[in-house]
Short mmCIF file of C-alpha atoms in Angstrom, two decimals:
data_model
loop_
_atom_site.label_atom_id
_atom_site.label_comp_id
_atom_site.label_asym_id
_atom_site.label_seq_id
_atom_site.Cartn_x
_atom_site.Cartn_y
_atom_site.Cartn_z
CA UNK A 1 -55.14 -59.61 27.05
CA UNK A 2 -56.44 -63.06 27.47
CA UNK A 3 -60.39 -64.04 27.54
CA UNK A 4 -61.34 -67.92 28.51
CA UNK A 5 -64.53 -68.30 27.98
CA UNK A 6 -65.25 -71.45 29.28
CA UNK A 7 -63.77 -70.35 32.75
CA UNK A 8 -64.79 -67.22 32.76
CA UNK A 9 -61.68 -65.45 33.40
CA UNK A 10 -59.61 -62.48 31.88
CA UNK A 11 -56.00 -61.75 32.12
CA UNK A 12 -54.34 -58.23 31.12
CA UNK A 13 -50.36 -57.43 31.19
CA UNK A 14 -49.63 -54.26 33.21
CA UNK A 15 -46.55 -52.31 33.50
CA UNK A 16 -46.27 -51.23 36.94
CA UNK A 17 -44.98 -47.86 37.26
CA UNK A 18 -42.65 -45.08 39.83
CA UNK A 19 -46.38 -43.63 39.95
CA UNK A 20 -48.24 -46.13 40.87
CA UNK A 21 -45.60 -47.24 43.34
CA UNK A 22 -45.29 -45.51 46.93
CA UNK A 23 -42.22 -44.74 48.61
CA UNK A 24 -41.59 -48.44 49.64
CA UNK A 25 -41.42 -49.21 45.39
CA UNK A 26 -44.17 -50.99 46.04
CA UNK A 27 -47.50 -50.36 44.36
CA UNK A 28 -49.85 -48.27 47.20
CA UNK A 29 -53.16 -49.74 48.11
CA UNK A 30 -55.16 -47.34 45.73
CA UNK A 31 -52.98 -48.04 42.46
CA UNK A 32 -53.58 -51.75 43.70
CA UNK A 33 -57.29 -51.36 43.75
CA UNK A 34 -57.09 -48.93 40.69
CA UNK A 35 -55.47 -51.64 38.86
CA UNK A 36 -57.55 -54.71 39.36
CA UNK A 37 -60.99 -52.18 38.69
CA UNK A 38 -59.17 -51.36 35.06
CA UNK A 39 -59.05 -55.55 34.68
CA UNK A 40 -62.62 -55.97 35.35
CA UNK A 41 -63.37 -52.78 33.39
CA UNK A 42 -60.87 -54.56 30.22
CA UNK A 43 -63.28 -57.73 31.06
CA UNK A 44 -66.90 -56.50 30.58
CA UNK A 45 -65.30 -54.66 27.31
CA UNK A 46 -64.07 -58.03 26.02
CA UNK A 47 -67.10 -59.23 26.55
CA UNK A 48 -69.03 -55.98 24.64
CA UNK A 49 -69.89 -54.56 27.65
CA UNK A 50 -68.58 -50.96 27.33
CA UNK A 51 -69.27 -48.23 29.72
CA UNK A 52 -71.78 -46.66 27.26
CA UNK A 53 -73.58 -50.15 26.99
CA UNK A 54 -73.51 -50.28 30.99
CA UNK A 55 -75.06 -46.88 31.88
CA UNK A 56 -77.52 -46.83 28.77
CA UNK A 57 -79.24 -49.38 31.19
CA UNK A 58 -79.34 -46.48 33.50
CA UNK A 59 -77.19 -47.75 36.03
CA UNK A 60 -73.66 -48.25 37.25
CA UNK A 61 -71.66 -51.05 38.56
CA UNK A 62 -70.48 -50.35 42.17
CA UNK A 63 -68.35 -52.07 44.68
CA UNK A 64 -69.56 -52.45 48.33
CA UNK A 65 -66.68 -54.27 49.54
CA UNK A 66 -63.55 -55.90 49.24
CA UNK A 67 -61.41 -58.77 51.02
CA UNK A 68 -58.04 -59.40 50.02
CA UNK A 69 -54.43 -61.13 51.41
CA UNK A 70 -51.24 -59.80 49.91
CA UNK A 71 -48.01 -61.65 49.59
CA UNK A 72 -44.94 -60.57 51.70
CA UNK A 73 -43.38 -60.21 48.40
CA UNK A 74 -44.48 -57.61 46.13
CA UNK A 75 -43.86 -56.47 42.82
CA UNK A 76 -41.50 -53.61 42.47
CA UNK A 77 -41.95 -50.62 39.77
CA UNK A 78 -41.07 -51.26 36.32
CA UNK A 79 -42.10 -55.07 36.29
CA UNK A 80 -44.82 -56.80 34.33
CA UNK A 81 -47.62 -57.91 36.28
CA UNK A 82 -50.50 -59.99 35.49
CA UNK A 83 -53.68 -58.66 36.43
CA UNK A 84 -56.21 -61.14 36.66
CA UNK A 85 -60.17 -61.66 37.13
CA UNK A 86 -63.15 -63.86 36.71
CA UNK A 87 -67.22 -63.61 37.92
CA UNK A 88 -67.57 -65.82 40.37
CA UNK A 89 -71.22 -65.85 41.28
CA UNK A 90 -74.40 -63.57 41.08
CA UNK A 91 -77.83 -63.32 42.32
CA UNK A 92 -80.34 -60.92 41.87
CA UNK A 93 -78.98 -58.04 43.40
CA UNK A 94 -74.99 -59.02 44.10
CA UNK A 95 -72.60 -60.09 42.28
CA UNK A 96 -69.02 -61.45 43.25
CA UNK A 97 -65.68 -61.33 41.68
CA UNK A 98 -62.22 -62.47 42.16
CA UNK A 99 -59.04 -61.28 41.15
CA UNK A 100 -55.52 -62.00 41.35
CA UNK A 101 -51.66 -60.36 40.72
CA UNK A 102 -48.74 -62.25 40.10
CA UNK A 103 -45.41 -62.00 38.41
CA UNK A 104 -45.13 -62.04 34.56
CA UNK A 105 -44.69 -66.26 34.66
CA UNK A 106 -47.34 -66.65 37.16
CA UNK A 107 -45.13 -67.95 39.42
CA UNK A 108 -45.65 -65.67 42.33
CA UNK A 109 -49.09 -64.65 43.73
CA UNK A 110 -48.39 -61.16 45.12
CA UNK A 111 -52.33 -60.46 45.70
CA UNK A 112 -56.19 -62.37 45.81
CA UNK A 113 -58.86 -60.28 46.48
CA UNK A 114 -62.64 -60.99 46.46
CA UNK A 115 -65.13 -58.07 45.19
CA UNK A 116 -69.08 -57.45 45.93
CA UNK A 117 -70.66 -55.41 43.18
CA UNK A 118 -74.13 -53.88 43.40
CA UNK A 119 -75.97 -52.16 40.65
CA UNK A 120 -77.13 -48.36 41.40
CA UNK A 121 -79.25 -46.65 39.28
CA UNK A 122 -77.47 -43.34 38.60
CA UNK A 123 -80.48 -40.99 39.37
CA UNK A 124 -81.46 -42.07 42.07
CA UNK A 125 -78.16 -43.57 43.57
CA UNK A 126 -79.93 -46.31 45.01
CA UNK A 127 -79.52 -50.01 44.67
CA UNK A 128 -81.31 -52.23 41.62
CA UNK A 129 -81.34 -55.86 40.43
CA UNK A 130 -78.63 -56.74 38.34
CA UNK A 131 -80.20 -56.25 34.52
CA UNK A 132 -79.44 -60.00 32.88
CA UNK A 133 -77.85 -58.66 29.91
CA UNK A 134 -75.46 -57.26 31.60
CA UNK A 135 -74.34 -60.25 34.03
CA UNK A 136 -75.19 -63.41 32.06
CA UNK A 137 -72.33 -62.87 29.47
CA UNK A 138 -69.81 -63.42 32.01
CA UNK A 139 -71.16 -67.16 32.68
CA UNK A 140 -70.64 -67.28 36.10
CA UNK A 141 -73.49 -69.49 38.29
CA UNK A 142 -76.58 -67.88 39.45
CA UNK A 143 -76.66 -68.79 43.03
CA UNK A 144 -79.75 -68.07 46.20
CA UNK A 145 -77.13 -66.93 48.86
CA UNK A 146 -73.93 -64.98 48.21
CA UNK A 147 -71.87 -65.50 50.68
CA UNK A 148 -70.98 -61.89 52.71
CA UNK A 149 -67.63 -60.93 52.86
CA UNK A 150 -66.13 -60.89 56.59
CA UNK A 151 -67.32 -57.45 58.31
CA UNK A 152 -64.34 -55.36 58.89
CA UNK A 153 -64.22 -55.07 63.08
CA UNK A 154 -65.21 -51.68 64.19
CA UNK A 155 -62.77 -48.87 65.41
CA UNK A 156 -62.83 -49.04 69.00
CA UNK A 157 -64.12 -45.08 70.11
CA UNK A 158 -63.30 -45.47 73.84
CA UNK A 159 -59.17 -46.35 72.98
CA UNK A 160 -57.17 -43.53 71.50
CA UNK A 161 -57.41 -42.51 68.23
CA UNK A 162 -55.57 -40.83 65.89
CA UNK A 163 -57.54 -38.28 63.67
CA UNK A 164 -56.53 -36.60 60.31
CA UNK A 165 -58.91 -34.62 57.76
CA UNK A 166 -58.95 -34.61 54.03
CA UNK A 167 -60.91 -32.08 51.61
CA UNK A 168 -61.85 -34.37 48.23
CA UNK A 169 -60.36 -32.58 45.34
CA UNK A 170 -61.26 -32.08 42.16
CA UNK A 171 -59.21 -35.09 41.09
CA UNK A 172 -60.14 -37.08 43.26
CA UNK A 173 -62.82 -37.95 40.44
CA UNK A 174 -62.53 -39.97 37.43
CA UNK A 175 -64.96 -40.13 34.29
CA UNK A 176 -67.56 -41.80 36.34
CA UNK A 177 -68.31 -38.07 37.85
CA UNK A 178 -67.80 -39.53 41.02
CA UNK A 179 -64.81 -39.84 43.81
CA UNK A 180 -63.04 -43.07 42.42
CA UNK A 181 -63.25 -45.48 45.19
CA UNK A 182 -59.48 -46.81 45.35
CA UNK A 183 -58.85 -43.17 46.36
CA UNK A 184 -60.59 -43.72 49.94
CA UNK A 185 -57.23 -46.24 50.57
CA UNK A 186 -55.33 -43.12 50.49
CA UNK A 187 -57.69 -41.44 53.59
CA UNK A 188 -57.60 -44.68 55.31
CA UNK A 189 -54.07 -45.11 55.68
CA UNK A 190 -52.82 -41.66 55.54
CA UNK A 191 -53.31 -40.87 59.63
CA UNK A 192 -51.00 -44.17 60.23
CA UNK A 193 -47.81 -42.06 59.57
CA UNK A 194 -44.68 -42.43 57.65
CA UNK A 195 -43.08 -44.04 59.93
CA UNK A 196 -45.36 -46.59 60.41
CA UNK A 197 -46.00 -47.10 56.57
CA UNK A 198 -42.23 -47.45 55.54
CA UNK A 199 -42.02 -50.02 57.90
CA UNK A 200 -45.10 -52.22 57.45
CA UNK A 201 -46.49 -54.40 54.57
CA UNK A 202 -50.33 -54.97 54.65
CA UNK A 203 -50.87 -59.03 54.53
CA UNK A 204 -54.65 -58.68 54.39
CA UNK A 205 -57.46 -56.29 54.28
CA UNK A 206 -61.31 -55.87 54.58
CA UNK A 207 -62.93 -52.62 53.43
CA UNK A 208 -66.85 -51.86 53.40
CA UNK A 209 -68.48 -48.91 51.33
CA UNK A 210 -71.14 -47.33 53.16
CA UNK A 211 -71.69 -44.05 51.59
CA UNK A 212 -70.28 -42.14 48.93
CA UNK A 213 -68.01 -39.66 49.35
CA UNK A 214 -68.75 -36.71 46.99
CA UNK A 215 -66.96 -33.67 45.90
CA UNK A 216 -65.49 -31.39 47.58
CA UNK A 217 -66.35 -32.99 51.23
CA UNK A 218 -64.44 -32.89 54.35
CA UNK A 219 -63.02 -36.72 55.32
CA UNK A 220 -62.60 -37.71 58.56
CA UNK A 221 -60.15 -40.64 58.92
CA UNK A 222 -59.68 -42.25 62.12
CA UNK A 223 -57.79 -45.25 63.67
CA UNK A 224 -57.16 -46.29 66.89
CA UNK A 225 -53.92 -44.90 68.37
CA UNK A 226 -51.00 -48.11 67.80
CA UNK A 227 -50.01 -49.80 70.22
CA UNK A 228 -46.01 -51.57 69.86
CA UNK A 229 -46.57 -54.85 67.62
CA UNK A 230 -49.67 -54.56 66.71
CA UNK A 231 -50.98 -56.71 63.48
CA UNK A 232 -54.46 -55.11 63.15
CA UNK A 233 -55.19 -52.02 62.88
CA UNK A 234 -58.68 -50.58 62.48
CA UNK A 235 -59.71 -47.46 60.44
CA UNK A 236 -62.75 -45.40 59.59
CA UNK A 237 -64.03 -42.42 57.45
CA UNK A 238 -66.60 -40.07 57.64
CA UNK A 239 -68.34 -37.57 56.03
CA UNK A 240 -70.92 -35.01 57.77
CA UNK A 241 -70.88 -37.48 60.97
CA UNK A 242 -71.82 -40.26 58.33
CA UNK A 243 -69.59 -43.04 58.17
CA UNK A 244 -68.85 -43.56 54.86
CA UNK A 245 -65.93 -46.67 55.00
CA UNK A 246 -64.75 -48.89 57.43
CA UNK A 247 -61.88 -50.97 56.98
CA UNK A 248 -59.45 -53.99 58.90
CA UNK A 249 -56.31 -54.55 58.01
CA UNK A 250 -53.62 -56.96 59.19
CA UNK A 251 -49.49 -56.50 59.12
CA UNK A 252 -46.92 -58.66 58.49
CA UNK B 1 -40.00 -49.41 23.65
CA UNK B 2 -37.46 -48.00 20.57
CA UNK B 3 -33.99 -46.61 21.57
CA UNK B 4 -32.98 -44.75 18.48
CA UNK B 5 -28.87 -44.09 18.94
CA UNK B 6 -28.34 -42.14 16.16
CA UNK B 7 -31.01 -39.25 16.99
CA UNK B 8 -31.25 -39.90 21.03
CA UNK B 9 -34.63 -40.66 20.91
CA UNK B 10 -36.64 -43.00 22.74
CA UNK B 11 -40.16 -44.13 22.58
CA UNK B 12 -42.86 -46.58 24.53
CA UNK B 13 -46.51 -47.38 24.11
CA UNK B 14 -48.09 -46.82 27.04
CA UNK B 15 -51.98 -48.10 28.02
CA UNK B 16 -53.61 -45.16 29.28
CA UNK B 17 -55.82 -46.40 31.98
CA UNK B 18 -59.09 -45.10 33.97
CA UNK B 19 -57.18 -43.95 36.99
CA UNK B 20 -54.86 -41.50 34.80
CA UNK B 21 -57.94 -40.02 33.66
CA UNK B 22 -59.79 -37.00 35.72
CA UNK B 23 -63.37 -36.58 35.04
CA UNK B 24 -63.33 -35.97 31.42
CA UNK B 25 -62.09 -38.75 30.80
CA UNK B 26 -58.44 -37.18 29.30
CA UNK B 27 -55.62 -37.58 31.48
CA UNK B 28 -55.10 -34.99 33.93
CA UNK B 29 -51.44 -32.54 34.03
CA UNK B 30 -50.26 -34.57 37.02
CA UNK B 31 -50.33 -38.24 35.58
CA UNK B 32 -49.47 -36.66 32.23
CA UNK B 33 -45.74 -34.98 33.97
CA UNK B 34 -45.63 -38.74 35.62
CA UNK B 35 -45.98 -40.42 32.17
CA UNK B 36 -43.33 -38.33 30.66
CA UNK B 37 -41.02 -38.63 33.71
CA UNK B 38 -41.44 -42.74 32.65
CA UNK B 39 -40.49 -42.42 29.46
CA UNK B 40 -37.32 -40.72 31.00
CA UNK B 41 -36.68 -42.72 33.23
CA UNK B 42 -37.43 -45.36 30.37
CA UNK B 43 -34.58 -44.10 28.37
CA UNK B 44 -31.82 -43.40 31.13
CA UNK B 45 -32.39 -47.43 31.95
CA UNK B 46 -32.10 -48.23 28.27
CA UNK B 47 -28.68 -46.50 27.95
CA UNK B 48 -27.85 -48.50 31.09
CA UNK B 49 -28.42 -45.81 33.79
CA UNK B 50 -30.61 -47.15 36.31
CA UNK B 51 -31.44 -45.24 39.69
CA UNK B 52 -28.98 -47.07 41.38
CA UNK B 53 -26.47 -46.03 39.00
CA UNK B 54 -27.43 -42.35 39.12
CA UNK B 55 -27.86 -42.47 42.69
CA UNK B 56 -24.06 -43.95 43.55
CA UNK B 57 -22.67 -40.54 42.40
CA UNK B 58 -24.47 -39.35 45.48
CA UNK B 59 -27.00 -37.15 43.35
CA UNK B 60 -30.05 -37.37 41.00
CA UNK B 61 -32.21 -35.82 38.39
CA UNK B 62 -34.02 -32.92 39.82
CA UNK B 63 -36.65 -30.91 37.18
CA UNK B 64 -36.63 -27.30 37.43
CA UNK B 65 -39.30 -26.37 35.18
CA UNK B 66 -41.37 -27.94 32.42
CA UNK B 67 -42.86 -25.70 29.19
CA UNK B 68 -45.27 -27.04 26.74
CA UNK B 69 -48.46 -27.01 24.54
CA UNK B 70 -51.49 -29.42 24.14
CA UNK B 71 -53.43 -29.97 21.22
CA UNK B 72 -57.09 -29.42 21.59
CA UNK B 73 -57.79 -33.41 21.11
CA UNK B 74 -56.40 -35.21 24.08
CA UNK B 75 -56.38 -38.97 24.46
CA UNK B 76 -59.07 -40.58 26.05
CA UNK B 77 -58.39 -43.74 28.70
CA UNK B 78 -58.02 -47.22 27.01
CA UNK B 79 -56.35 -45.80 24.10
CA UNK B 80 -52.53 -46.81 23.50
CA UNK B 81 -50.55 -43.42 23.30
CA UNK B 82 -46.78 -43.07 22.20
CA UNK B 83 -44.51 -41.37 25.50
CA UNK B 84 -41.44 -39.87 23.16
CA UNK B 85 -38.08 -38.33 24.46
CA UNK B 86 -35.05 -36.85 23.32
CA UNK B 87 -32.17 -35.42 24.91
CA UNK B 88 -32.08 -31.93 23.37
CA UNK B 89 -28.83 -30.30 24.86
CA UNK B 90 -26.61 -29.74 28.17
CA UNK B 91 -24.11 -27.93 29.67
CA UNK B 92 -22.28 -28.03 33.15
CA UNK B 93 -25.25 -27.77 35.47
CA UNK B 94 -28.44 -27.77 32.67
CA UNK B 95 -29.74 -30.42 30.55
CA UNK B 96 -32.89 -29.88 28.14
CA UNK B 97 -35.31 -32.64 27.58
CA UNK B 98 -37.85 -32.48 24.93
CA UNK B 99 -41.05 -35.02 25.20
CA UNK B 100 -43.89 -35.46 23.29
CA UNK B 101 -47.13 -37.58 23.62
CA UNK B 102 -48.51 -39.00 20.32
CA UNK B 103 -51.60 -41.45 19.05
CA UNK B 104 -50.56 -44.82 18.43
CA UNK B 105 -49.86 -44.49 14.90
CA UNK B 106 -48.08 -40.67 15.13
CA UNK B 107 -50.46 -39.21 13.53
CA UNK B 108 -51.76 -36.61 15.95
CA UNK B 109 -49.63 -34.81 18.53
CA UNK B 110 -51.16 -34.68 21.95
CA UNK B 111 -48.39 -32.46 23.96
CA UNK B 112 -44.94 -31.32 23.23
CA UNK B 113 -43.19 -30.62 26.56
CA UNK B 114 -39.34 -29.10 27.02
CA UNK B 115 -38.18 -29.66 30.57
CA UNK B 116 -35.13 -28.08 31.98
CA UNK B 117 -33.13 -31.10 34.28
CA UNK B 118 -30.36 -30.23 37.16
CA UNK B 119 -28.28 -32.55 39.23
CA UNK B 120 -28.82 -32.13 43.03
CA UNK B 121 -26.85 -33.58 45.99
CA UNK B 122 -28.41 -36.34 47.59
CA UNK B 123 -27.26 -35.18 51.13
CA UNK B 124 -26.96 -31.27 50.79
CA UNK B 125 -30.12 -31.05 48.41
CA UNK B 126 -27.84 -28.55 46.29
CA UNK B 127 -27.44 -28.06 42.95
CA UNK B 128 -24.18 -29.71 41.46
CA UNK B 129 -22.19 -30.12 37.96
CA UNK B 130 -23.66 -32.89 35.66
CA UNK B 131 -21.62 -35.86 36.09
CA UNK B 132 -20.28 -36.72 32.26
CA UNK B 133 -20.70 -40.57 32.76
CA UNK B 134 -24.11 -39.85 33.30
CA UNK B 135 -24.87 -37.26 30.84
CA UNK B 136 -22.86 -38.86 27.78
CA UNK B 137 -24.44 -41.88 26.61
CA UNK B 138 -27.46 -39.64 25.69
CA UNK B 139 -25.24 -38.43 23.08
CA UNK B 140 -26.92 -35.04 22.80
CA UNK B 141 -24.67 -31.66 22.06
CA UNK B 142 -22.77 -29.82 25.00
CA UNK B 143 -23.73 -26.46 24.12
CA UNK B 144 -22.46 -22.69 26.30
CA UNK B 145 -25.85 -21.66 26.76
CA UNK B 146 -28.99 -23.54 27.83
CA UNK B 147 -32.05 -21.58 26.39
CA UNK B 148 -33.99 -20.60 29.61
CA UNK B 149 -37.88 -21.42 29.46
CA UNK B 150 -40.46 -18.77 29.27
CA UNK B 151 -40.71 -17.20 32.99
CA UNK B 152 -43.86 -17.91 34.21
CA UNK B 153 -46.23 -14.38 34.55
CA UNK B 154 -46.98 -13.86 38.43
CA UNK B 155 -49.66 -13.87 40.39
CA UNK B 156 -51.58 -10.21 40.73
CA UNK B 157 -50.71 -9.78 44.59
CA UNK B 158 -52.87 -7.28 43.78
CA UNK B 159 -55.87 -8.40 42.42
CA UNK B 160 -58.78 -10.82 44.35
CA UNK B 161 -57.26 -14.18 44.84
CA UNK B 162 -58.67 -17.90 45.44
CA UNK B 163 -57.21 -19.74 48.03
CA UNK B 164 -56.87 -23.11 48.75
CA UNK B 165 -54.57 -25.40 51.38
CA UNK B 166 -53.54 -28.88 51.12
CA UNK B 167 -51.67 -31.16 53.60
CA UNK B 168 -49.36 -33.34 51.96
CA UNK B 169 -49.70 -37.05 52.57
CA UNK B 170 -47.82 -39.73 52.61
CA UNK B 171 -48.83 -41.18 49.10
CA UNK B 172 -47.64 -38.20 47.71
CA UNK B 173 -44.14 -39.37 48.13
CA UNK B 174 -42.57 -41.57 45.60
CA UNK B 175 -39.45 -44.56 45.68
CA UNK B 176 -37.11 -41.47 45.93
CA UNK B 177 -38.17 -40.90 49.24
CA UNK B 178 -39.75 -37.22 48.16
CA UNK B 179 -42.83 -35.82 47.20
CA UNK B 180 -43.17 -36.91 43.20
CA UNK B 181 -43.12 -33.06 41.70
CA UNK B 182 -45.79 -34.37 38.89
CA UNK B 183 -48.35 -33.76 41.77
CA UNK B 184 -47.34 -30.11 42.14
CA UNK B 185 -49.85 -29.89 39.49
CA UNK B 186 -53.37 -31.16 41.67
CA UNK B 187 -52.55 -28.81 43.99
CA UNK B 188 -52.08 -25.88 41.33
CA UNK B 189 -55.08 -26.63 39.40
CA UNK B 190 -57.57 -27.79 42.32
CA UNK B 191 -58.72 -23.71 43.18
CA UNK B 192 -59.78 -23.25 39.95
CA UNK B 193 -63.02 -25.29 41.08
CA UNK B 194 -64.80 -28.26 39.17
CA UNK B 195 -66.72 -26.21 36.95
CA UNK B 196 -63.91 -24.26 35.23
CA UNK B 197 -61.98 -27.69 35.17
CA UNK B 198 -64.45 -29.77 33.41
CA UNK B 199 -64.86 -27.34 30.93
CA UNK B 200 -61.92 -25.89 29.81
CA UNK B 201 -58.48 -27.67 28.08
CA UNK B 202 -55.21 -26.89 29.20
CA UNK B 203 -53.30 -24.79 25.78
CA UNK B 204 -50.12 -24.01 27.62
CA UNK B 205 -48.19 -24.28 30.62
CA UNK B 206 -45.17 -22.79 31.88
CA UNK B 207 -44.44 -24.64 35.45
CA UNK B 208 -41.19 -23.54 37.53
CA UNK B 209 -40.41 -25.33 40.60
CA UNK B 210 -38.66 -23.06 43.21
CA UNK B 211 -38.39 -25.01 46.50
CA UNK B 212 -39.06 -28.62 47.38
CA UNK B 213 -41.96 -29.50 49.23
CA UNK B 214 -42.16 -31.50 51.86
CA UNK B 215 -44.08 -34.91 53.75
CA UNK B 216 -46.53 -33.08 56.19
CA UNK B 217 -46.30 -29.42 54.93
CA UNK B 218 -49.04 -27.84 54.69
CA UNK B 219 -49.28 -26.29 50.73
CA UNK B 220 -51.21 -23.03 49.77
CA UNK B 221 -52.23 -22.56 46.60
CA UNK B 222 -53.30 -19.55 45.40
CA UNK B 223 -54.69 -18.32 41.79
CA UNK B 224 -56.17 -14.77 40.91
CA UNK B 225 -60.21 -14.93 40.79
CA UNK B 226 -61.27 -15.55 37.07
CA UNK B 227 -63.25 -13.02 35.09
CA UNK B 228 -65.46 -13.73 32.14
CA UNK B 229 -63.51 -15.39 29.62
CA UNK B 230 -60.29 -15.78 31.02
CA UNK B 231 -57.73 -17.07 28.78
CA UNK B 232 -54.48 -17.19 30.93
CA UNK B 233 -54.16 -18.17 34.64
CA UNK B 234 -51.43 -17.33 36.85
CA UNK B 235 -50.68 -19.82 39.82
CA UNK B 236 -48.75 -19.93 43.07
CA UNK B 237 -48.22 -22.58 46.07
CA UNK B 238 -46.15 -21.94 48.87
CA UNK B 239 -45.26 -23.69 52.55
CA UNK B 240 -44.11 -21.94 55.13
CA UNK B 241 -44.44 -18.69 53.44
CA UNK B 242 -41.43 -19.86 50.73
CA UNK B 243 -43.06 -20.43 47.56
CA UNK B 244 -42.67 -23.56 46.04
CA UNK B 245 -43.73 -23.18 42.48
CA UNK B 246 -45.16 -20.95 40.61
CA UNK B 247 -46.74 -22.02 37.13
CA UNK B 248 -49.10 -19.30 34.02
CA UNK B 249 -51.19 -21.46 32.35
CA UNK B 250 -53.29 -20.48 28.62
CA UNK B 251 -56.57 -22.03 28.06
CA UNK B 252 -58.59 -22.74 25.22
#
């Protein structure tokens, strides 16, 4: 585990393992996401910043979206990886953060993908302002305007769609006492097939948080129905007739 | 990661992270089978048998049930935990693993686990002698009889059951191409509902596995209704009417 102060950024070792890897031997989307949030976790506890210190404030870090690009080549289970991350910029109510995989040398970049973090207060599970304390140890630049991560495009309801439903199970949550958000990867992709899956390597993504998906819920997932070589496909899931993720992703 | 020759042991430290963690914060029974299954996997490549190797006699490992007991203190996520296995004994078509889970510093013993291994053809998914080339290097005693593990109690047909189903998905399935059996366990525990599982600690488990399940099946798991101060549970999940496992479990 390596913290550099003066550029912000934090490095952690991971062994990648059969478990976290999907039938491909590749890690799935939700390990992938599951691994970089355990890096920025590792990060704000380098820095003192525990999870006790974070909700004594009342509040909880949350992630409203991501943007990432994968590399064709991916690590395979039972490899070192390097999980990597660094604050990038904040303002008063979002805050942006970057992270990276590669290989054990650093010689291969299998992954970059940007993060927006919000700060909900955990009674009322609305958004606050970021408290100071717990954003100026990271050093990152205060900035006005953060600039928005690209808007996933919307599924398209008048094409064919392909539907699946998913009850949230019990764990489905982690200590937070809330549906870990990797897990809505697994909804997302899930209606695409095996077939489809086996075959195809995601080369970049967009994913929004809308609403939280709670306990015990029925998921809708949908995506438009494929059509032969298609590179984007476009997914949504819902909750109560709530939309509670939307997300873009393009194939190799 | 320590090979011991002379007693056939193996250990590796292992990061326990967030995402191996349910809701109270201790890992839950389904990353804790993966972990193990690691450190097996761990040793075989130590001794020089990767999956390839394994796999070009046209079989693999298969588990056929798992025993075991779990202290009352369980490790909490961010703490480095010791994955330890032995090769206890074999004959022609059994082989007994032990594992066991410790701190860091082997003072406290988190789980000792016995799992009972066969050999199944790839292509016929049958059961099949124990190739010696692959069984030998572990340098554990060929012994007439392989001690069978506690049958697990059934399910009271009889009495008022809970019933839940599940649809397996596609991230279910692991880099053998089948579903990973350490998830058997989400779908055993899930009926028992969020308030009994965030406030009881597994004691014991006794988990066979009957039948293979498969992508897309649709799994029912079923557990008799809990009275006041339950101390054992008795679990079943089928597919297609075949029951797939069936597992007793003893609570603090």
């Amino acid at each position: 585990m390596e913290l550099k102060q003066e550029t912000q950024t934090y490095e952690m070792p991971h062994l990648l393992t059969y478990y976290e890897c999907d039938e491909t031997g590749h890690p799935s989307m939700s390990m992938l996401l599951s691994m970089i949030s355990m890096a920025s976790d590792e990060h704000s506890m380098a820095l003192g910043m525990g999870i006790e210190k974070v909700q004594a404030t009342g509040g909880t870090w949350v992630v409203s979206g991501y943007e990432g690009q994968l590399a064709e080549q991916q690590p395979v289970f039972g490899e070192t990886i390097i999980l990597g991350t660094r604050a990038v910029a904040y303002n008063r109510f979002f805050a942006v953060r970057e992270f990276w995989i590669t290989d054990k040398e650093h010689n291969i970049e299998y992954a970059r993908i940007k993060a927006i973090f919000v700060f909900m207060n955990l009674k009322t599970r609305r958004m606050e302002s970021i408290p100071a304390a717990l954003i100026e140890p990271f050093r990152s630049p205060i900035v006005k305007r953060i600039p928005r991560l690209k808007r996933p495009q919307k599924l398209n309801e008048n094409a064919p769609i392909v539907e699946k439903d998913y009850r949230v199970r019990y764990f489905d949550l982690d200590a937070n006492h809330h549906v870990n958000n990797a897990r809505y990867f697994d909804w997302l992709l899930d209606p695409l097939g095996r077939n489809f899956l086996k075959t195809h390597r995601l080369k970049k993504f967009n994913l929004q948080y809308l609403q939280e998906v709670r306990d015990g819920e029925k998921i809708d997932s949908k995506v438009n129905k494929l059509i032969e070589n298609q590179k984007i496909t476009c997914h949504q899931i819902s909750s109560d007739n709530q939309i509670d993720a939307i997300a873009e992703i393009e194939w190799y």
